[in-house]
PDB file of C-alpha atoms and ligand atoms in Angstrom:
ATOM      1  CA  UNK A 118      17.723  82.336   5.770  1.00 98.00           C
ATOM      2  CA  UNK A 119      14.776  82.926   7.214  1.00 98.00           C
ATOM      3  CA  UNK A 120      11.696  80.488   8.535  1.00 98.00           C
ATOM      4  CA  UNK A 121       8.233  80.701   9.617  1.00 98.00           C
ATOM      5  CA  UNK A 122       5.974  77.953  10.850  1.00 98.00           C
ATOM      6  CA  UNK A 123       2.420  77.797  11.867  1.00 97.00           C
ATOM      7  CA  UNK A 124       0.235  74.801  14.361  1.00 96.00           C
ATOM      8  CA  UNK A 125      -3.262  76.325  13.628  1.00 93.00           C
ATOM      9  CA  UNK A 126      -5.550  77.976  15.663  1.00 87.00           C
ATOM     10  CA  UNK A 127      -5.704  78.702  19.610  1.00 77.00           C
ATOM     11  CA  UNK A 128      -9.217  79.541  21.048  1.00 69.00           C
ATOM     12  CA  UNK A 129      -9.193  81.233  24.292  1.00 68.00           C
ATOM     13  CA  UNK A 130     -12.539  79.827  24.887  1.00 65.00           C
ATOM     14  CA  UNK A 131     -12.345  76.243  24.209  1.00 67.00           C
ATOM     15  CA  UNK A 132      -8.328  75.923  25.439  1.00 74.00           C
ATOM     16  CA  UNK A 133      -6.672  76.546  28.839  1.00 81.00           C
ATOM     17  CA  UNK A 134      -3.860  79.272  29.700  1.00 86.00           C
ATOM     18  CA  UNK A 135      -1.068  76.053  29.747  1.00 90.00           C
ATOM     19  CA  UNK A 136      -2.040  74.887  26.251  1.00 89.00           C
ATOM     20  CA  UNK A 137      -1.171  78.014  25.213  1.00 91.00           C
ATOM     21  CA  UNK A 138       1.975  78.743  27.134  1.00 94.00           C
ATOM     22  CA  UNK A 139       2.625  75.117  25.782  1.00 95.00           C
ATOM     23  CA  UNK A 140       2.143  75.913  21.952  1.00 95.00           C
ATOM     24  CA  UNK A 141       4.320  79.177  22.675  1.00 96.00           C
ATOM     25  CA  UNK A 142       7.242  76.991  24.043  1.00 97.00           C
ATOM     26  CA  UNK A 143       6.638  74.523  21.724  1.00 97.00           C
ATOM     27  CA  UNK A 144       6.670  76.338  18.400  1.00 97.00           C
ATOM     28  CA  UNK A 145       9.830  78.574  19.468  1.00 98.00           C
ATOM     29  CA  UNK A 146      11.680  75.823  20.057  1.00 98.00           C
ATOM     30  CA  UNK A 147      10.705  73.389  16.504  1.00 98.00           C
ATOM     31  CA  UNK A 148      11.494  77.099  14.609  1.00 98.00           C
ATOM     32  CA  UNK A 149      14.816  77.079  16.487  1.00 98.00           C
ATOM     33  CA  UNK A 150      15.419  73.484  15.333  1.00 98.00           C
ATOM     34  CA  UNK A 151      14.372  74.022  12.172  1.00 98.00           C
ATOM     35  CA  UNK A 152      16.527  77.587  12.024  1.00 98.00           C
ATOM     36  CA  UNK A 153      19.644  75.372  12.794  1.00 98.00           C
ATOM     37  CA  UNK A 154      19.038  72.623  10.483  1.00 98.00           C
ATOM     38  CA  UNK A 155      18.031  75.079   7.219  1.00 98.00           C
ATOM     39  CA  UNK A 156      22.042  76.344   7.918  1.00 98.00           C
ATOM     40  CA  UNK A 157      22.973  73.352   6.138  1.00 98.00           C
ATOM     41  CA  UNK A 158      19.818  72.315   4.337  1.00 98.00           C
ATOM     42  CA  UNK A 159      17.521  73.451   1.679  1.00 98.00           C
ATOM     43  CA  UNK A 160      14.126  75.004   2.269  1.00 98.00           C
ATOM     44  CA  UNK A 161      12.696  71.909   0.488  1.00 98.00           C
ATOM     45  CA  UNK A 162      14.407  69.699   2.839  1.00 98.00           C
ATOM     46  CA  UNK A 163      13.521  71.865   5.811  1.00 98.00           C
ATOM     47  CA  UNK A 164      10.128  72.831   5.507  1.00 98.00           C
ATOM     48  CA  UNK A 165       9.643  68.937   5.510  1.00 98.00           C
ATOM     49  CA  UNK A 166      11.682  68.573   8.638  1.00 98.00           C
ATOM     50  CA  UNK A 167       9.689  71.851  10.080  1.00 98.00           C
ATOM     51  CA  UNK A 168       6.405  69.787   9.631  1.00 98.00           C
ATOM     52  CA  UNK A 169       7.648  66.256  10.941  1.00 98.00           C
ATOM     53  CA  UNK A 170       8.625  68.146  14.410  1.00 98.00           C
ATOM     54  CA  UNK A 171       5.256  69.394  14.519  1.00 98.00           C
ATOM     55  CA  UNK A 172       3.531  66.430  13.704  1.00 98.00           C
ATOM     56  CA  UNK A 173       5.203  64.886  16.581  1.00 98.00           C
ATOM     57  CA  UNK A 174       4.298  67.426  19.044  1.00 97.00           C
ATOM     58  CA  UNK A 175       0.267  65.857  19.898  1.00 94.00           C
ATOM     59  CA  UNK A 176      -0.181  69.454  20.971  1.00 94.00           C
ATOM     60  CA  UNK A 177      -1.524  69.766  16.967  1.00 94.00           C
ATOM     61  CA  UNK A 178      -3.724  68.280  14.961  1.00 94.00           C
ATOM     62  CA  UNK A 179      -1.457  66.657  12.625  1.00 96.00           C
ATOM     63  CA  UNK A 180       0.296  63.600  12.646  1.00 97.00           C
ATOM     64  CA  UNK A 181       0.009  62.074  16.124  1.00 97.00           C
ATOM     65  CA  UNK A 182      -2.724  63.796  17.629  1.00 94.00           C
ATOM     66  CA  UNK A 183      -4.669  64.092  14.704  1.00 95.00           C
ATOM     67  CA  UNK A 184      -8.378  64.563  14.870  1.00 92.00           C
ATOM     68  CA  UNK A 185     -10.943  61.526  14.366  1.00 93.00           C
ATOM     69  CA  UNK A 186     -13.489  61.364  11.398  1.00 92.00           C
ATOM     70  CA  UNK A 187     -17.166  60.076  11.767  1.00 90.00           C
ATOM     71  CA  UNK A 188     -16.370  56.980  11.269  1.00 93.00           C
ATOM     72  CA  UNK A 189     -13.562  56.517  13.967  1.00 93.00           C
ATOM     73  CA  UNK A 190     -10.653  56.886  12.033  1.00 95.00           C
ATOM     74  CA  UNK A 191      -7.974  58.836  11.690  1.00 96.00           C
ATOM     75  CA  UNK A 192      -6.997  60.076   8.038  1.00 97.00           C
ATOM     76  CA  UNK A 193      -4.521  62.429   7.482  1.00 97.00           C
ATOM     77  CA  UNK A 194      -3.691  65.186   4.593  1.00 98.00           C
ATOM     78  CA  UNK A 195      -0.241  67.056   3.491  1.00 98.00           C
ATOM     79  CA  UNK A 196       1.837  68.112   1.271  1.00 98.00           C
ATOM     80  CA  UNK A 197       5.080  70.167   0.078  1.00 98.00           C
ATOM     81  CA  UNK A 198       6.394  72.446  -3.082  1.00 98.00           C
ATOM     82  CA  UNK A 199       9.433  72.820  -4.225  1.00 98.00           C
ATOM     83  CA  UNK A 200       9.393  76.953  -5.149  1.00 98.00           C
ATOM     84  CA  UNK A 201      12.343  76.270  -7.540  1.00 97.00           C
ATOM     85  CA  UNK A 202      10.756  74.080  -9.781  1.00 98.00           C
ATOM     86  CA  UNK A 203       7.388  74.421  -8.630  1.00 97.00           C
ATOM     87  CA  UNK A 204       6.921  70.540  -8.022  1.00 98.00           C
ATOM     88  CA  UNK A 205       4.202  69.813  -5.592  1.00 98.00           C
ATOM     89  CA  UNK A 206       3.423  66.257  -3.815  1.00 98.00           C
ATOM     90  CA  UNK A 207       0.992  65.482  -1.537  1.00 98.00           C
ATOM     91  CA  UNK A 208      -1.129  62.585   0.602  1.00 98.00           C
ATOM     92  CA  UNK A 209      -4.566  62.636   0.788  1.00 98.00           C
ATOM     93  CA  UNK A 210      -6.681  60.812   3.613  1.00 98.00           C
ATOM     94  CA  UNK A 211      -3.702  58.787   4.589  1.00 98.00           C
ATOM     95  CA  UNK A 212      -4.088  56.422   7.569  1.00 98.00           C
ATOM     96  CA  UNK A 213      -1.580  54.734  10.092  1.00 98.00           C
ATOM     97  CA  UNK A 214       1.915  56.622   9.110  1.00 98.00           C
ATOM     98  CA  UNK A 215       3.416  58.609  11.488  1.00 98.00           C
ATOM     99  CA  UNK A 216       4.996  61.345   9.388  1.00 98.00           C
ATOM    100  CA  UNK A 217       2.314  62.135   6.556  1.00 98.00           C
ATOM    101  CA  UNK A 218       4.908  64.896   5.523  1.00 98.00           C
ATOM    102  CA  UNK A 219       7.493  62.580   4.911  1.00 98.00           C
ATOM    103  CA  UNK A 220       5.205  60.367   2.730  1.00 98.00           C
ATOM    104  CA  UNK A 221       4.644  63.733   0.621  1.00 98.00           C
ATOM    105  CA  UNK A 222       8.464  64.415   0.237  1.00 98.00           C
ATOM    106  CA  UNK A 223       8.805  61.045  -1.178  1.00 98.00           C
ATOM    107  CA  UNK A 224       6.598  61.238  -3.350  1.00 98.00           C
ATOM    108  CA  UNK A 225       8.185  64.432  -5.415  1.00 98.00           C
ATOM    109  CA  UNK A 226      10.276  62.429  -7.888  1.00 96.00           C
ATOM    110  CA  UNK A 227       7.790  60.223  -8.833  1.00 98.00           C
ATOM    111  CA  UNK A 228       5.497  61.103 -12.038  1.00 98.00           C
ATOM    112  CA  UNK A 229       2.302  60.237  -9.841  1.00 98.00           C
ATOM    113  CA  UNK A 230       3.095  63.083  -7.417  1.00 98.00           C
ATOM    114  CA  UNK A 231      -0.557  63.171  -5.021  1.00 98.00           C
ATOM    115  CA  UNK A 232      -1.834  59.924  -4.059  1.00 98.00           C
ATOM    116  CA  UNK A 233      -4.958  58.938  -1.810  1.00 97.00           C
ATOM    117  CA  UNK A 234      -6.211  56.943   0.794  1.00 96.00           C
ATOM    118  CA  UNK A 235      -4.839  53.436   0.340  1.00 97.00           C
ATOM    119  CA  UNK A 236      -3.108  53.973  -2.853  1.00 98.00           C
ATOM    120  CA  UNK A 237      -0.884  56.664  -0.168  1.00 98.00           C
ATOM    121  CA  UNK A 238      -0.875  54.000   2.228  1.00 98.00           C
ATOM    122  CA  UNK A 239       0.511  51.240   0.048  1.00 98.00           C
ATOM    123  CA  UNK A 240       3.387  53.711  -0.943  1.00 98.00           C
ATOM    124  CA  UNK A 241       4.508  54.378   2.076  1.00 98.00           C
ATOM    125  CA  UNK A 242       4.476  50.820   3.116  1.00 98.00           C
ATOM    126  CA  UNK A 243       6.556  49.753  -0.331  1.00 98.00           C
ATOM    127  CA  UNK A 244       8.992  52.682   0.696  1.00 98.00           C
ATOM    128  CA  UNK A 245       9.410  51.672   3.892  1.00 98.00           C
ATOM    129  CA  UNK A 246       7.186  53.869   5.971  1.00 98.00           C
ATOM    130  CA  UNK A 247       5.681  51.419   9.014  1.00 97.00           C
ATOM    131  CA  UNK A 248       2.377  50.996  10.538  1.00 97.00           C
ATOM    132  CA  UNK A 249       1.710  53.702  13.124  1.00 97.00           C
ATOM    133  CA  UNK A 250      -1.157  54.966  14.768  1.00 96.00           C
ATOM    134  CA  UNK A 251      -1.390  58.472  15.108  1.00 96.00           C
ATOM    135  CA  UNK A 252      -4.110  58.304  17.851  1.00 95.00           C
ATOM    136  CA  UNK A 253      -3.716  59.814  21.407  1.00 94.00           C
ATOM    137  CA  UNK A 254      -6.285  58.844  23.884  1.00 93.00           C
ATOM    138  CA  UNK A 255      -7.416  62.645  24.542  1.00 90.00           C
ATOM    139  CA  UNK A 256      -8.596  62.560  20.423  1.00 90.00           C
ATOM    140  CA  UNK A 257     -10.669  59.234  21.402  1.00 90.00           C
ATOM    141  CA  UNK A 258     -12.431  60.759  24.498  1.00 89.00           C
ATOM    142  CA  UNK A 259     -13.467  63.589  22.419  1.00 85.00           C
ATOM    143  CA  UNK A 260     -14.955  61.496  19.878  1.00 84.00           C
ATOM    144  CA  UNK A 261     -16.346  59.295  22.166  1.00 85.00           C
ATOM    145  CA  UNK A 262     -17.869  62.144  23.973  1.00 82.00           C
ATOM    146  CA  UNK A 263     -18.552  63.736  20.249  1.00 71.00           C
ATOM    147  CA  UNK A 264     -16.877  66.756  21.614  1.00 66.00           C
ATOM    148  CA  UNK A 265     -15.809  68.737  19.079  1.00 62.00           C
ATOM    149  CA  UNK A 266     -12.779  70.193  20.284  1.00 58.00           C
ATOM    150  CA  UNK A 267     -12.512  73.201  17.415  1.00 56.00           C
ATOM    151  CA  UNK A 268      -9.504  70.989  15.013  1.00 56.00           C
ATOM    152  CA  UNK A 269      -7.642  73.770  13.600  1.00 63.00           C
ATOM    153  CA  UNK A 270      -4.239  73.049  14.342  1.00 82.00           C
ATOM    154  CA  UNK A 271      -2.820  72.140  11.413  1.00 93.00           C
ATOM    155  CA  UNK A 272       0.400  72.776  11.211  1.00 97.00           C
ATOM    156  CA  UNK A 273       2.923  74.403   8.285  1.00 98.00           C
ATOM    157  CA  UNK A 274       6.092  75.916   7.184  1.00 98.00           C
ATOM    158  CA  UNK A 275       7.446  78.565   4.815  1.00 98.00           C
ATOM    159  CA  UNK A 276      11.619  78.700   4.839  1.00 98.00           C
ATOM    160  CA  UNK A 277      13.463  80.467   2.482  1.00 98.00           C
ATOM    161  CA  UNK A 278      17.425  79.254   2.179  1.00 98.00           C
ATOM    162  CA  UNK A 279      20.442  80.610   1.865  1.00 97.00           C
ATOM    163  CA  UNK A 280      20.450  80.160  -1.875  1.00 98.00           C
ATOM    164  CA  UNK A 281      16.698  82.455  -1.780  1.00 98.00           C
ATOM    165  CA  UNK A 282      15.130  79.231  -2.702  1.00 98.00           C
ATOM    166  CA  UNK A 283      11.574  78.803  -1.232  1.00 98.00           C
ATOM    167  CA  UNK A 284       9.526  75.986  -0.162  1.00 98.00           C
ATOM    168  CA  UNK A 285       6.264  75.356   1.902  1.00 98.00           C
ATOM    169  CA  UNK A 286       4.736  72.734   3.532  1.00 98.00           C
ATOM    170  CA  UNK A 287       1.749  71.634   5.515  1.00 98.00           C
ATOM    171  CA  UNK A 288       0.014  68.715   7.411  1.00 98.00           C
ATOM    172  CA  UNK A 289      -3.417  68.156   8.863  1.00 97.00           C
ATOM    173  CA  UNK A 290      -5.757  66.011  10.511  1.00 94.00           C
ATOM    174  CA  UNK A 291      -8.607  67.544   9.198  1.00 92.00           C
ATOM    175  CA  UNK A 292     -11.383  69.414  10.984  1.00 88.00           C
ATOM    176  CA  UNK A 293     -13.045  65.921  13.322  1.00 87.00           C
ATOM    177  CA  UNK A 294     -16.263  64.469  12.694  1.00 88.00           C
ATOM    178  CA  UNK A 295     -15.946  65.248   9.021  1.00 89.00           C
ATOM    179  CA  UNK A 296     -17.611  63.070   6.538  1.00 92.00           C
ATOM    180  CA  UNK A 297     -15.340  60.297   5.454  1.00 92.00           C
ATOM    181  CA  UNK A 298     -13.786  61.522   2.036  1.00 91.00           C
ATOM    182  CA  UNK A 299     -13.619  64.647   2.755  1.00 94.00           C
ATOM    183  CA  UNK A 300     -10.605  66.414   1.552  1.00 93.00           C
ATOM    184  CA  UNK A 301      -8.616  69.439   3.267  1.00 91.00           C
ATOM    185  CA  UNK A 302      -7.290  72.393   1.733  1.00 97.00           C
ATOM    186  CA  UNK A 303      -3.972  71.252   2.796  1.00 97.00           C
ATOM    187  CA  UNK A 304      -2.908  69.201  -0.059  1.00 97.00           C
ATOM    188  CA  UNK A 305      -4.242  71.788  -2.922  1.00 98.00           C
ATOM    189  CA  UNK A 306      -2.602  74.814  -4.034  1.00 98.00           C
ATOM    190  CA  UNK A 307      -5.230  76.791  -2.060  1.00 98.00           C
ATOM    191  CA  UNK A 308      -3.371  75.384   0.820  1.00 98.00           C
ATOM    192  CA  UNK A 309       0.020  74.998   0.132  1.00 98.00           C
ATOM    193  CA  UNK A 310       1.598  76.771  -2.947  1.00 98.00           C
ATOM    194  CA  UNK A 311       4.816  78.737  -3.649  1.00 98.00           C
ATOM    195  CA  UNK A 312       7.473  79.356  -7.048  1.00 98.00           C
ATOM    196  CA  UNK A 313      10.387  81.129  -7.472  1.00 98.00           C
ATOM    197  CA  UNK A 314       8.594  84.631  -5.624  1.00 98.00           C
ATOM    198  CA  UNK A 315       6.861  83.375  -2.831  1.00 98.00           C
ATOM    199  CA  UNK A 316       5.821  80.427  -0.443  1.00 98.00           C
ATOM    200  CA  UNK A 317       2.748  80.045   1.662  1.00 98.00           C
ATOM    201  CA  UNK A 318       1.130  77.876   3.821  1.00 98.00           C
ATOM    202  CA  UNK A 319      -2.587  78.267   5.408  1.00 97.00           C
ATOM    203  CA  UNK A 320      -4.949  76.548   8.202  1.00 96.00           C
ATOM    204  CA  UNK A 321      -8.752  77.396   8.898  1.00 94.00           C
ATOM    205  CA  UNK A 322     -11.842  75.814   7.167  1.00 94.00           C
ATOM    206  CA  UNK A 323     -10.204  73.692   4.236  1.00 95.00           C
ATOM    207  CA  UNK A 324     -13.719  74.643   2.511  1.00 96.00           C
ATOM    208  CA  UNK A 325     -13.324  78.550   3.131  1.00 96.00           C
ATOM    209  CA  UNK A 326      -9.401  77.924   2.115  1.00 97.00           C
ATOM    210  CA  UNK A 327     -10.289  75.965  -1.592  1.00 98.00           C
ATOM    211  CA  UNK A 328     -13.140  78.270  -2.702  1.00 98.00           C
ATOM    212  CA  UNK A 329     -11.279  81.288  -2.020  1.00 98.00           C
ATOM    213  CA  UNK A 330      -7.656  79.555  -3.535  1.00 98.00           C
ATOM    214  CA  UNK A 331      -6.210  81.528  -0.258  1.00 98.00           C
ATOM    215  CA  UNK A 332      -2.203  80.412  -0.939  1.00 98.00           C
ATOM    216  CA  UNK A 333      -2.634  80.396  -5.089  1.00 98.00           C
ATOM    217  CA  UNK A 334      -3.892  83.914  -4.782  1.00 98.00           C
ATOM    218  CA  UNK A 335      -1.468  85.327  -2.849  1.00 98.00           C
ATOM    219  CA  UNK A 336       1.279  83.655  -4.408  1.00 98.00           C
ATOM    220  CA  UNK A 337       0.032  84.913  -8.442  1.00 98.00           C
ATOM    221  CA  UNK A 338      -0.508  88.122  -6.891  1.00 98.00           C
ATOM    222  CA  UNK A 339       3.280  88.586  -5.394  1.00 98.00           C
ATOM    223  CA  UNK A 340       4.274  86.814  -8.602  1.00 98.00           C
ATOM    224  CA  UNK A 341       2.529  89.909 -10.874  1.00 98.00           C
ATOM    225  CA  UNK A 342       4.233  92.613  -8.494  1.00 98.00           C
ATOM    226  CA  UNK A 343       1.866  93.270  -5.451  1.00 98.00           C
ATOM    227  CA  UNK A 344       3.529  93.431  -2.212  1.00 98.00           C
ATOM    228  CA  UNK A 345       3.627  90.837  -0.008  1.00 98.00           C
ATOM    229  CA  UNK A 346       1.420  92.679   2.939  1.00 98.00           C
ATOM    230  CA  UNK A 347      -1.033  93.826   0.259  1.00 98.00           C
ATOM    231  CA  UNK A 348      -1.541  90.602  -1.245  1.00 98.00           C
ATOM    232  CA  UNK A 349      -2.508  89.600   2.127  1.00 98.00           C
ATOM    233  CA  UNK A 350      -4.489  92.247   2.414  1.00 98.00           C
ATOM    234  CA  UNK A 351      -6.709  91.998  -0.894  1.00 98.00           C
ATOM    235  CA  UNK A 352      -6.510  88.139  -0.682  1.00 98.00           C
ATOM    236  CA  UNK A 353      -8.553  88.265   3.189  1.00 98.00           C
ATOM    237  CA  UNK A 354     -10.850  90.778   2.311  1.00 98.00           C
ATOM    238  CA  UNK A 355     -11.861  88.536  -0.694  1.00 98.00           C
ATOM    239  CA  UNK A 356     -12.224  85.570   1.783  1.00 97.00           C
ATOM    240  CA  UNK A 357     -14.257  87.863   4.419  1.00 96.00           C
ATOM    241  CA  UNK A 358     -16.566  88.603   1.545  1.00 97.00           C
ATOM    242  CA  UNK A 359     -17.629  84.682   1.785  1.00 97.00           C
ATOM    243  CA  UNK A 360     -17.754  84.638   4.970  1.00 96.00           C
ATOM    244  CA  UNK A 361     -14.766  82.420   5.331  1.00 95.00           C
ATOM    245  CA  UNK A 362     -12.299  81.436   7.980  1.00 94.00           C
ATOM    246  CA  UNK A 363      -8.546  80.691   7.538  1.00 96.00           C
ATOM    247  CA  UNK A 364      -4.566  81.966   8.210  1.00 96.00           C
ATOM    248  CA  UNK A 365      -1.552  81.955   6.503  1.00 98.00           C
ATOM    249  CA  UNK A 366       2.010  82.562   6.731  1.00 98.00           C
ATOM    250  CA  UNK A 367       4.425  83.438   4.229  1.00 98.00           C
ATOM    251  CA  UNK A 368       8.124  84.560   3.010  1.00 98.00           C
ATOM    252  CA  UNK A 369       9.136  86.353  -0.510  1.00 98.00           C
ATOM    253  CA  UNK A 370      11.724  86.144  -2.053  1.00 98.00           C
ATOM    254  CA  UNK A 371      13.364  89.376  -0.469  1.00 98.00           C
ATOM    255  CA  UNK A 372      13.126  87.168   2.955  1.00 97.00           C
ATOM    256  CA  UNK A 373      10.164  89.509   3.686  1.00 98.00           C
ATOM    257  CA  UNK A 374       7.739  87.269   6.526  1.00 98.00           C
ATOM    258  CA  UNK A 375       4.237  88.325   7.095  1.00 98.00           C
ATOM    259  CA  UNK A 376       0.585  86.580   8.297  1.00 97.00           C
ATOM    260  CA  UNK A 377      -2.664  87.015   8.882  1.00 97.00           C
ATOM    261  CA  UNK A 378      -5.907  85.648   9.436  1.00 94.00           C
ATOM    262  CA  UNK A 379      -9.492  85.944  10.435  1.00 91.00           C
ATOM    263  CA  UNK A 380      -9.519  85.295  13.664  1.00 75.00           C
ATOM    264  CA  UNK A 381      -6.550  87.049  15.811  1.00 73.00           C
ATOM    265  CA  UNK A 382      -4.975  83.889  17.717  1.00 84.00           C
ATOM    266  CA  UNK A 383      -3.660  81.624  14.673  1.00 94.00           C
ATOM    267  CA  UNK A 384      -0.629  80.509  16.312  1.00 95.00           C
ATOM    268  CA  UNK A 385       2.966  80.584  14.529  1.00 97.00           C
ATOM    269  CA  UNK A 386       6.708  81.897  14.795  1.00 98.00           C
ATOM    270  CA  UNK A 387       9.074  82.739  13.775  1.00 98.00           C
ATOM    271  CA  UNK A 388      12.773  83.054  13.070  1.00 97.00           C
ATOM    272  CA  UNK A 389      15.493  85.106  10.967  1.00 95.00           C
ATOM    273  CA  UNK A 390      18.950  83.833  12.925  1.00 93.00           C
ATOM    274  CA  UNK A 391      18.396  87.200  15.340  1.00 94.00           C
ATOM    275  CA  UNK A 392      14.455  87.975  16.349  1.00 95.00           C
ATOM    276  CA  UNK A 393      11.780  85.320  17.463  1.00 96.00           C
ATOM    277  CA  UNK A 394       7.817  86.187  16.756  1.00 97.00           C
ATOM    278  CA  UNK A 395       5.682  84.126  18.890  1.00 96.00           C
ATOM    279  CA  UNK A 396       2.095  84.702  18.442  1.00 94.00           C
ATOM    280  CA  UNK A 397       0.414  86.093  21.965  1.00 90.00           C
TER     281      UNK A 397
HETATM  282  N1  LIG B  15      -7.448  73.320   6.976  1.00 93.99           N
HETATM  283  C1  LIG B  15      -7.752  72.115   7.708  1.00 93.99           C
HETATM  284  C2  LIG B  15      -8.919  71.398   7.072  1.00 93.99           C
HETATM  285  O1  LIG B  15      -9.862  72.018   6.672  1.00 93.99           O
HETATM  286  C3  LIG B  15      -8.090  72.361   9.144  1.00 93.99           C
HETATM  287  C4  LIG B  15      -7.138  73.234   9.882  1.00 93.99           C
HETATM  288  O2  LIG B  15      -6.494  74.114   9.315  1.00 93.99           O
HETATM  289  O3  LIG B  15      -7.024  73.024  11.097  1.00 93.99           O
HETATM  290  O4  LIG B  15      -8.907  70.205   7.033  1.00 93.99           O
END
């Protein structure tokens, strides 16, 4: 058993010493929490619980505390797979729930599996999901100010169980001031993907993410017998020869971890039952 989340990106220029020391506290405990709960629950199961706790946490920008679009409002992106059967649902653009990640999960026994904007938001109100604004007054004075505060801090999970089952998930508020109708990485398979060999979930530019297929790739490659690190590997230097921008994390099916990105403070942790890994 073995888990791995991730809340985005930390810039040392546009975010103070605290913030960090607050996202290092922060993610060691939800990876603790989510440690203890995968002892008795699947990955599936967990990596959704994984993302809810961060959602919460308005440190991120997912859930409450997500970023606001052009127009003023919030919408909100995630989604989760199943590695064992390779089932995927998702929300896309999904205003006024609280857990967008929870709205995903529901979703995965239903034949419609990714839904968006209202169509997401009328689900989640038939299945008993209630009106919730997800807006913090810090996210308002930035807009108001259009101060772009750099987004990236979506947030994700990777947990393999004790039955070596796999499952990722991930949850975002998009990148602020984005056109409304745009759409993330985070509820594609470049964002979120994982079978039966690996798991992985990624944060950065959703645009960089999708045209590179960033979590697909790596996935198909570990699938066809490349190592975890040097899927990584080829996978980023593919996506540095666009130009792009973007993290992931990850777990194999040997419990092997790893991450990496393109910029060196993408913060994550994470947890085997013995060693924390808190990004510095
Ligand atoms: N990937 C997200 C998006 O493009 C942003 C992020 O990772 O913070 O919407």
């Amino acid at each position: 058993m073995k888990i791995i989340i991730h809340g985005g990106f930390f810039s040392e220029s546009g975010q103070s010493h605290e913030v960090k020391t607050a996202k290092q506290n922060s993610l060691k405990n939800i990876a603790q929490k989510a440690f203890d709960y995968l002892q008795t629950h699947s990955a599936f199961d967990t990596a959704a619980y994984a993302v809810s706790l961060l959602e919460d946490d308005e440190l991120y920008n997912a859930g409450t505390g997500s970023q606001i679009q052009g127009d003023g409002i919030i919408r909100m992106s995630a989604a989760i797979i199943n590695g064992e059967t390779e089932k995927m649902s998702g929300v896309i653009n999904i205003e006024n729930v609280k857990n967008p990640i929870l709205v995903a999960k529901a979703l995965i026994g239903e034949d419609d599996r990714v839904l968006g904007g209202s169509g997401a938001k009328n689900y989640a109100t038939e299945h008993g999901f209630e009106n919730y604004s997800t807006e913090i007054p810090q996210r308002r004075k930035e807009y108001e100010e259009k101060l772009n505060n750099g987004g990236k801090g979506t947030v994700g999970c990777v947990a393999i169980d004790k039955d070596g089952k796999l499952a990722a998930a991930t949850s975002t508020g998009g990148k602020g001031f984005e056109i409304p109708g745009r759409i993330s990485d985070s509820a594609t398979v470049a964002g979120n993907y994982a079978n039966s060999f690996c798991a992985v979930s990624c944060t950065g530019v959703g645009e960089d993410i999708v045209s590179n297929a960033t979590a697909a790739k790596i996935v198909t490659r570990v699938t066809d017998g490349m190592t975890l690190e040097n899927a990584f590997t080829r996978t980023f230097e593919e996506l540095k020869a666009i130009d792009g921008f973007a993290g992931a994390i990850a777990i194999d099916k040997k419990g092997n971890i790893f991450h990496q990105d393109s910029h060196p403070t993408m913060v994550f942790a994470s947890f085997d039952g013995e060693q924390f890994k808190i990004f510095q």
